[in-house]
Amino acid sequence: MTDLIKIDNLVKYFDIGRDQRVHAVDHVSLEIGEREIVGLVGESGSGKSTLGKAVVGLHDKTGGTVTFKGKEMPARYAPADFQAHATDMQMIFQDPYSSLNPRMTVGEIIGEGLKLHRGLGNSAVRDSVASWLERVGLQADHMSRYPHEFSGGQRQRIGIARALILEPEFVVCDEPISALDVSVQAQVINLLDELKESMGLTLLFIAHDLSMVRYVSDRMAVMYLGSLVEVGRANEVFFEPKHPYTKILVGSNPEPDPRHERHRASTTIQGEIPSPVNVPEGCRFANRCPEVMDRCRSETPQLIPVNDVTEEHPREVACHLFSRD
Amino acid sequence: MAEPILSVNDLAVEFDTYGGTVQAVRGVSFDVQPGETLAIVGESGCGKSVTVQSIMGLTPMPPGRITSGNALLNGVDILGRKTINGEDIRGDKIGMIFQDPMTSLNPTMNIGSQIAETLIVHRGYSKKQAFARAVELLDMSKIPEAEKRAKQYPFEFSGGMLQRAMIAMAIACEPEILIADEPTTALDVTIQAQILDLLNDLQRENGMSIILITHDLGVVARMAQEVLVMYAGQVVERGSVDDIFYRPGHPYNLGLHAAMPTNDPEAESRLTPIDGSPPDLFHPPAGCGYCARCPYSMQVCIDTPPPTYTLSEGHEAACWLHHESNTQVVPEIHHAGEAVND
Ligand SMILES: Nc1ncnc2c1ncn2[C@@H]1O[C@H](COP(=O)(O)OP(=O)(O)OP(=O)(O)O)[C@@H](O)[C@H]1O
Ligand SMILES: Nc1ncnc2c1ncn2[C@@H]1O[C@H](COP(=O)(O)OP(=O)(O)OP(=O)(O)O)[C@@H](O)[C@H]1O
Ligand code: SF4
Ligand SMILES: [Mg+2]
Ligand SMILES: [Mg+2]
């Protein structure tokens, strides 16, 4: 598998005045192979959306690079860059409420990209919009309605159709399914799977539902306070988590089984995620880690391979329990 | 069984749009018992939010219109009303947590003062008393350093903390019912677990009832005693959480469970979505709302709406498969009189 996307030491800080900055994404490196689905999970506020937006050029990069098919992407996109890369990469946004223009009809929202980037005429755009509405489980005649007439889950599907209609090679899906009921989730996941086969789609799939992430992803990356703490095959990370944060995360996943849930021991994590403005020294998880050691509070653990390093994408963990020195 | 604290009967809500009238809620009835958690699940767009919003008087009217029904809170109809005996229903009797906390908090006011305000308005507290109580409530809602945090503004809170602040605000007046519409959808599973634990603790301490709307069947399994399954503006099945998960009585409920991924590394088959899409609520079908997608649909399903059949005490399903003269056998569907093996 060749890498389609190479994220190298990507940094995104937000200046918030008074010489303070939010360390939203702090030196993240990740490669995504062609036709690979990489799931990205982690604490709310850990920087998943920021990473996704920086990769597709919606945030300027503070540092580091993103390479697409061997070509380095601009650190700061000009309007023409979006135009040039619209069929390379797209993003499906987390918030189905604010990401759709309330004054445009659904047909205009979904078809806009085709007009702009493909120069298609009105009737060709309409046909394509109609077929995409059906592919995401809506109806062709929804085209003439406005976003506020749709429920949260229906709006999410409009956002999905808008991103996929351009048939991009790489898509960042930011919580594409969390507003959907499980049957529509299954429909969207199968659609993404099918597009992966038919158009060779590559995905960075951000979600909180770990069972679904395990199911759809080839590999899974776990983020905590701006950094990756664990990366590996989805099944391995889900069934044999190594990083203490991943263990707690996986242990908190509710199972759709009332008998099992009635006997669940509470695995509630203690303490709060530290402020991304004053990032602690050492391991970022140290103040909440049940296995914390002295060195964790002073030395920052690096993401290092923990198994077969000859593998193309070895399993990696950033934790002193796995440091080899 | 005890008297229900809330009893909703035959609720119907429509919306006028350019394209016609959407029949969003079509005759929904349910009861909420004191101290219990009722989960509402169903296809997106099936009317869950509209149902609870219209009980709370939050449906925009126009374009919305309540065309039938009542909602009895301790026997008094609150539908379309904002107060009972001079007391506000919303905030006072029923607290609500919305899916998106950012849109329901005031960005220009600190969190503590926003919570204090409900207490000043509804409980006649002094400013000082109210703020002190707000700090206690934030502390109860597991906000660390509550005193300091109370003076901060919404943008200084993370998503998970905002959600907890919303809970603090919703429970400020010790409502008898807490309505939570997708309260944890935007949160990671560790914060979700904290919030669910918090809701359980509050329920144990105050005997509050909870109506929980969620798509996450894991959350339903963890929280609910009773479950209402909605489809196309109607209730298609109701029962205890075990009835709904282990003894499905309606094909839609069966379809929901089949669509979930199993946590089994060997099962790499594709997910099984329910084919087709929900009916057009401008022109709801004459018969069963689910019949166009149902693998077991019969002629009667197309022509006549199915009545609600009682399968066991408290377990009901609206589906023709339960008619005494039906001969179609669907092994996965539970029928009246079948043994319950727990
Ligand atoms: N425009 C911005 N200005 C300042 N801070 C920001 C901005 N956007 C995000 N942040 C901060 O950056 C951090 C990462 O946010 P981000 O939205 O990427 O998290 P996330 O992992 O996607 O969380 P969630 O799971 O809740 O969506 C947070 O602390 C957030 O408050
Ligand atoms: N203001 C409105 N104008 C027109 N139609 C509306 C309006 N609000 C809701 N609807 C329609 O009413 C139906 C029910 O919507 P509701 O928001 O209750 O769905 P829901 O079950 O909460 O879905 P979700 O799980 O996606 O949140 C939908 O078909 C929606 O399109
Ligand atoms: S009534 Fe008929 S169509 Fe409706 S769910 Fe039952 S079998 Fe299916
Ligand atoms: Mg996000
Ligand atoms: Mg809703």
XYZ file of N, CA and C in Angstrom, chain A residues 42-45 48 94-95 97 137-139 141 145-146 149 151-154 157 175 178-187 189-191 193-194 208-212 214-216 235 238-239 245 248-262 264 266-273 288, chain B residues 17-19 22 42-46 99-100 142-144 158-161 164 182 185-194 196-197 215-219 221-222 224 241-242 245-247 252 255-257 259-265 267-274 276-280 282 293 341-342:
438
model
N -10.904 9.907 20.522
C -10.247 10.570 21.647
C -11.175 11.522 22.349
N -10.689 11.997 23.481
C -11.447 12.897 24.357
C -12.016 14.090 23.575
N -13.212 14.547 23.970
C -13.750 15.784 23.390
C -12.755 16.907 23.661
N -12.450 17.678 22.649
C -11.508 18.782 22.828
C -10.059 18.382 22.634
N -9.236 16.569 17.428
C -9.536 15.740 16.263
C -10.048 16.577 15.092
N -18.740 18.136 11.351
C -19.328 17.604 12.569
C -20.716 18.181 12.837
N -20.873 19.494 12.646
C -22.085 20.148 13.102
C -23.084 20.327 11.966
N -25.871 21.574 12.004
C -26.730 22.747 12.138
C -26.100 23.971 11.500
N -29.927 8.042 1.358
C -31.158 7.669 2.050
C -32.169 8.795 2.188
N -32.048 9.838 1.360
C -33.087 10.871 1.330
C -33.834 10.715 0.008
N -34.738 11.654 -0.275
C -35.512 11.530 -1.501
C -35.199 12.667 -2.463
N -36.993 14.532 -4.199
C -37.784 15.767 -4.123
C -37.475 16.602 -2.873
N -36.280 21.771 -0.770
C -36.544 22.245 0.593
C -35.318 22.928 1.189
N -35.541 23.594 2.335
C -34.465 24.303 3.023
C -33.985 23.501 4.236
N -35.958 22.574 7.512
C -37.095 21.651 7.462
C -36.668 20.211 7.731
N -34.557 17.192 10.097
C -34.075 16.839 11.431
C -32.548 16.785 11.398
N -31.941 16.689 12.582
C -30.476 16.663 12.685
C -29.846 15.592 11.801
N -30.410 14.398 11.857
C -29.837 13.292 11.107
C -29.992 13.482 9.605
N -31.109 14.072 9.216
C -31.323 14.326 7.784
C -30.320 15.365 7.287
N -26.952 13.954 6.544
C -26.854 13.249 5.257
C -26.725 14.227 4.090
N -17.272 13.028 12.590
C -18.513 12.567 13.233
C -19.643 12.455 12.210
N -22.796 10.405 14.031
C -23.256 10.408 15.419
C -24.680 10.941 15.561
N -25.154 11.739 14.588
C -26.528 12.239 14.698
C -27.542 11.293 14.050
N -27.070 10.153 13.560
C -27.967 9.267 12.807
C -28.406 8.074 13.642
N -29.598 7.564 13.368
C -29.997 6.347 14.055
C -29.246 5.166 13.459
N -29.211 4.044 14.176
C -28.303 2.968 13.799
C -28.573 2.409 12.408
N -29.822 2.416 11.984
C -30.086 1.857 10.663
C -29.523 2.766 9.575
N -29.666 4.085 9.756
C -29.106 5.002 8.775
C -27.574 5.010 8.886
N -27.051 4.834 10.098
C -25.602 4.694 10.260
C -25.097 3.554 9.388
N -25.791 2.424 9.464
C -25.374 1.259 8.694
C -25.388 1.577 7.204
N -26.411 2.321 6.796
C -26.543 2.700 5.390
C -25.356 3.575 4.962
N -22.393 3.890 6.448
C -21.134 3.141 6.539
C -20.979 2.231 5.325
N -22.054 1.551 4.948
C -21.977 0.695 3.767
C -21.713 1.512 2.512
N -22.299 2.716 2.453
C -22.063 3.597 1.311
C -20.575 3.980 1.246
N -18.073 2.356 2.500
C -17.357 1.136 2.150
C -17.398 0.876 0.654
N -18.600 1.050 0.095
C -18.811 0.803 -1.334
C -17.996 1.813 -2.154
N -16.970 9.120 17.905
C -16.917 8.731 19.314
C -17.391 7.302 19.529
N -18.104 6.750 18.561
C -18.665 5.419 18.733
C -17.594 4.377 18.407
N -16.983 3.844 19.454
C -15.819 2.978 19.252
C -16.173 1.686 18.528
N -17.372 1.150 18.774
C -17.736 -0.093 18.088
C -17.784 0.147 16.586
N -18.332 1.301 16.208
C -18.432 1.620 14.794
C -17.047 1.909 14.210
N -14.189 0.721 15.194
C -13.510 -0.563 15.040
C -14.017 -1.279 13.793
N -15.330 -1.214 13.607
C -15.931 -1.921 12.483
C -15.474 -1.357 11.139
N -15.479 -0.018 10.989
C -15.182 0.540 9.662
C -13.705 0.704 9.385
N -8.674 -3.595 15.205
C -9.022 -4.694 16.108
C -8.068 -4.786 17.282
N -8.694 -1.896 19.740
C -9.975 -2.041 20.438
C -9.956 -3.221 21.416
N -9.410 -4.343 20.975
C -9.487 -5.538 21.831
C -8.300 -5.668 22.781
N -4.752 5.428 28.623
C -5.937 6.193 28.219
C -6.823 5.355 27.296
N -8.966 2.972 29.249
C -10.133 3.574 29.905
C -11.197 3.910 28.868
N -10.746 4.422 27.736
C -11.677 4.785 26.664
C -12.479 3.556 26.224
N -11.771 2.495 25.912
C -12.446 1.285 25.438
C -13.342 0.711 26.539
N -12.876 0.805 27.785
C -13.657 0.277 28.907
C -14.930 1.059 29.171
N -15.015 2.289 28.678
C -16.207 3.114 28.907
C -17.265 2.924 27.836
N -16.925 2.202 26.779
C -17.835 2.062 25.650
C -19.085 1.280 26.060
N -20.277 1.896 25.975
C -21.458 1.155 26.406
C -21.847 0.078 25.400
N -22.224 -1.096 25.915
C -22.603 -2.207 25.044
C -24.129 -2.237 24.907
N -24.619 -2.511 23.715
C -26.077 -2.566 23.551
C -26.656 -3.849 24.134
N -26.443 -4.063 25.399
C -26.866 -5.293 26.048
C -27.202 -4.973 27.502
N -28.523 -4.840 27.805
C -28.912 -4.389 29.154
C -28.355 -5.261 30.282
N -28.292 -6.582 30.089
C -27.797 -7.444 31.179
C -26.339 -7.136 31.461
N -25.569 -6.982 30.388
C -24.158 -6.651 30.548
C -24.005 -5.295 31.237
N -24.812 -4.319 30.829
C -24.689 -2.974 31.395
C -25.074 -2.939 32.878
N -26.038 -3.790 33.282
C -26.439 -3.784 34.688
C -25.309 -4.267 35.583
N -22.057 -3.801 34.876
C -20.808 -3.119 34.553
C -20.269 -2.417 35.795
N -18.223 0.603 37.315
C -18.012 1.962 36.836
C -16.530 2.160 36.525
N -16.256 2.634 35.316
C -14.860 2.841 34.931
C -14.586 4.319 34.790
N -15.390 5.118 35.483
C -15.287 6.555 35.284
C -13.857 7.040 35.515
N -13.409 7.842 34.588
C -12.053 8.371 34.633
C -12.024 9.524 35.636
N -10.960 9.615 36.400
C -10.852 10.661 37.418
C -10.234 11.915 36.817
N -10.572 13.062 37.385
C -9.906 14.312 37.021
C -10.361 14.854 35.686
N -9.828 15.998 35.336
C -10.200 16.696 34.113
C -9.034 16.686 33.139
N -9.358 16.794 31.860
C -8.314 16.947 30.852
C -7.642 18.301 31.128
N -4.079 11.954 35.293
C -5.269 11.111 35.403
C -4.935 9.631 35.254
N -45.345 23.871 5.662
C -44.149 24.247 4.911
C -44.590 24.612 3.503
N -43.626 25.118 2.701
C -43.973 25.464 1.321
C -44.498 24.263 0.573
N -43.946 23.092 0.888
C -44.324 21.898 0.149
C -45.645 21.286 0.610
N -46.487 18.878 7.015
C -45.755 17.706 7.496
C -46.445 17.191 8.752
N -35.609 5.805 17.734
C -36.327 5.746 16.461
C -35.538 6.440 15.372
N -35.916 6.142 14.157
C -35.298 6.700 12.958
C -35.147 8.219 13.057
N -34.066 8.765 12.520
C -33.952 10.210 12.602
C -35.046 10.837 11.750
N -35.686 11.870 12.294
C -36.814 12.494 11.632
C -38.153 11.884 12.005
N -38.163 10.921 12.947
C -39.435 10.244 13.252
C -40.283 11.023 14.245
N -29.461 19.024 22.869
C -28.337 18.352 22.218
C -27.144 19.285 22.103
N -27.391 20.542 21.766
C -26.295 21.459 21.527
C -26.257 22.512 22.634
N -20.292 17.559 38.998
C -18.907 17.098 38.809
C -18.049 18.075 38.000
N -18.346 19.376 38.151
C -17.454 20.371 37.570
C -16.356 20.635 38.604
N -15.092 20.376 38.259
C -14.028 20.599 39.246
C -13.854 22.092 39.532
N -15.040 23.274 28.039
C -14.997 22.290 26.953
C -16.417 21.761 26.728
N -16.605 21.045 25.647
C -17.932 20.517 25.316
C -18.537 19.697 26.457
N -17.715 18.851 27.043
C -18.204 17.993 28.114
C -18.588 18.800 29.351
N -17.811 19.842 29.645
C -18.123 20.665 30.804
C -19.384 21.498 30.565
N -22.284 19.394 31.257
C -22.527 19.256 32.693
C -23.127 20.537 33.266
N -30.613 13.706 23.282
C -29.249 13.399 22.835
C -28.205 14.104 23.701
N -24.376 12.829 22.733
C -23.975 12.472 21.373
C -22.651 13.113 20.979
N -22.406 14.344 21.457
C -21.209 15.054 21.020
C -19.997 14.728 21.882
N -20.150 13.825 22.841
C -19.079 13.623 23.814
C -18.386 12.288 23.624
N -17.119 12.238 24.024
C -16.437 10.954 23.950
C -16.969 10.034 25.051
N -16.674 8.747 24.912
C -17.315 7.774 25.793
C -16.895 7.900 27.258
N -15.720 8.474 27.538
C -15.357 8.605 28.957
C -16.180 9.716 29.608
N -16.359 10.824 28.913
C -17.186 11.898 29.472
C -18.646 11.472 29.475
N -19.030 10.754 28.441
C -20.391 10.217 28.399
C -20.663 9.370 29.650
N -19.705 8.519 30.002
C -19.883 7.664 31.174
C -20.029 8.518 32.432
N -19.251 9.593 32.532
C -19.366 10.483 33.699
C -20.759 11.102 33.767
N -23.590 10.039 32.357
C -24.632 9.043 32.632
C -24.624 8.664 34.111
N -23.422 8.507 34.692
C -23.331 8.225 36.130
C -23.981 9.347 36.925
N -29.792 7.861 20.060
C -29.653 6.855 19.006
C -28.783 5.703 19.467
N -28.097 5.919 20.588
C -27.073 4.972 20.991
C -27.709 3.877 21.844
N -27.844 2.695 21.259
C -28.530 1.625 21.978
C -27.713 1.145 23.169
N -26.399 1.408 23.165
C -25.585 1.115 24.340
C -25.995 2.006 25.510
N -26.252 3.259 25.220
C -26.699 4.194 26.258
C -28.087 3.791 26.770
N -29.261 0.771 26.843
C -29.062 -0.420 27.669
C -28.542 -0.041 29.048
N -27.712 0.998 29.109
C -27.130 1.369 30.382
C -28.125 2.124 31.267
N -31.912 2.938 30.654
C -33.382 2.927 30.650
C -33.975 1.749 31.390
N -36.780 -2.450 29.064
C -35.555 -2.481 28.264
C -35.234 -3.912 27.832
N -35.519 -4.882 28.692
C -35.265 -6.277 28.307
C -36.222 -6.739 27.208
N -34.842 -5.234 23.928
C -33.577 -5.793 23.440
C -33.630 -7.298 23.195
N -34.348 -8.025 24.051
C -34.275 -9.488 23.941
C -35.534 -10.113 23.358
N -36.650 -9.359 23.330
C -37.906 -9.944 22.847
C -38.596 -8.977 21.898
N -39.513 -3.209 12.903
C -38.570 -2.081 12.897
C -37.557 -2.210 14.029
N -35.102 -4.679 13.015
C -34.195 -4.105 12.019
C -33.132 -3.229 12.658
N -33.520 -2.468 13.676
C -32.556 -1.615 14.373
C -31.428 -2.444 14.968
N -31.800 -3.506 15.645
C -30.777 -4.330 16.290
C -29.877 -5.020 15.269
N -28.934 -3.803 12.536
C -28.077 -2.830 11.849
C -26.831 -2.472 12.646
N -26.781 -2.884 13.917
C -25.638 -2.505 14.755
C -24.430 -3.384 14.485
N -23.227 -2.799 14.560
C -22.051 -3.658 14.454
C -21.921 -4.480 15.734
N -21.500 -5.727 15.599
C -21.247 -6.509 16.804
C -19.773 -6.332 17.153
N -19.440 -6.451 18.411
C -18.033 -6.349 18.796
C -17.374 -7.709 18.642
N -17.371 -8.179 17.410
C -16.825 -9.493 17.140
C -15.835 -9.355 15.987
N -14.547 -9.612 16.265
C -13.536 -9.377 15.233
C -13.725 -10.278 14.021
N -16.673 -11.227 12.742
C -17.857 -10.864 11.972
C -17.563 -9.648 11.115
N -16.914 -9.850 9.988
C -16.583 -8.724 9.131
C -17.570 -8.575 7.983
N -18.729 -9.211 8.125
C -19.737 -9.060 7.086
C -20.227 -7.618 7.081
N -20.943 -7.242 6.055
C -21.438 -5.871 6.006
C -22.564 -5.680 7.007
N -22.746 -4.433 7.397
C -23.864 -4.113 8.282
C -25.154 -4.286 7.499
N -26.241 -4.529 8.204
C -27.520 -4.737 7.543
C -28.439 -3.550 7.785
N -28.390 -2.548 6.920
C -29.320 -1.432 7.132
C -30.733 -1.868 6.769
N -31.701 -1.043 7.142
C -33.073 -1.319 6.739
C -33.243 -0.717 5.348
N -34.620 0.963 1.936
C -35.640 1.981 1.664
C -35.521 3.168 2.599
N -36.483 4.071 2.512
C -36.448 5.242 3.375
C -37.816 5.436 4.009
N -37.865 6.244 5.071
C -39.142 6.416 5.772
C -40.170 7.094 4.888
N -41.443 6.931 5.197
C -42.487 7.484 4.328
C -42.480 9.005 4.357
N -43.039 9.557 3.329
C -43.217 10.987 3.193
C -44.289 11.440 4.187
N -45.688 14.195 4.401
C -46.727 15.037 3.797
C -47.959 14.184 3.536
N -40.985 -0.788 3.956
C -39.633 -1.294 4.212
C -39.641 -2.642 4.917
N -37.606 -16.144 28.774
C -36.491 -16.804 29.463
C -35.432 -15.797 29.871
N -35.360 -15.531 31.151
C -34.351 -14.581 31.646
C -33.258 -15.319 32.382
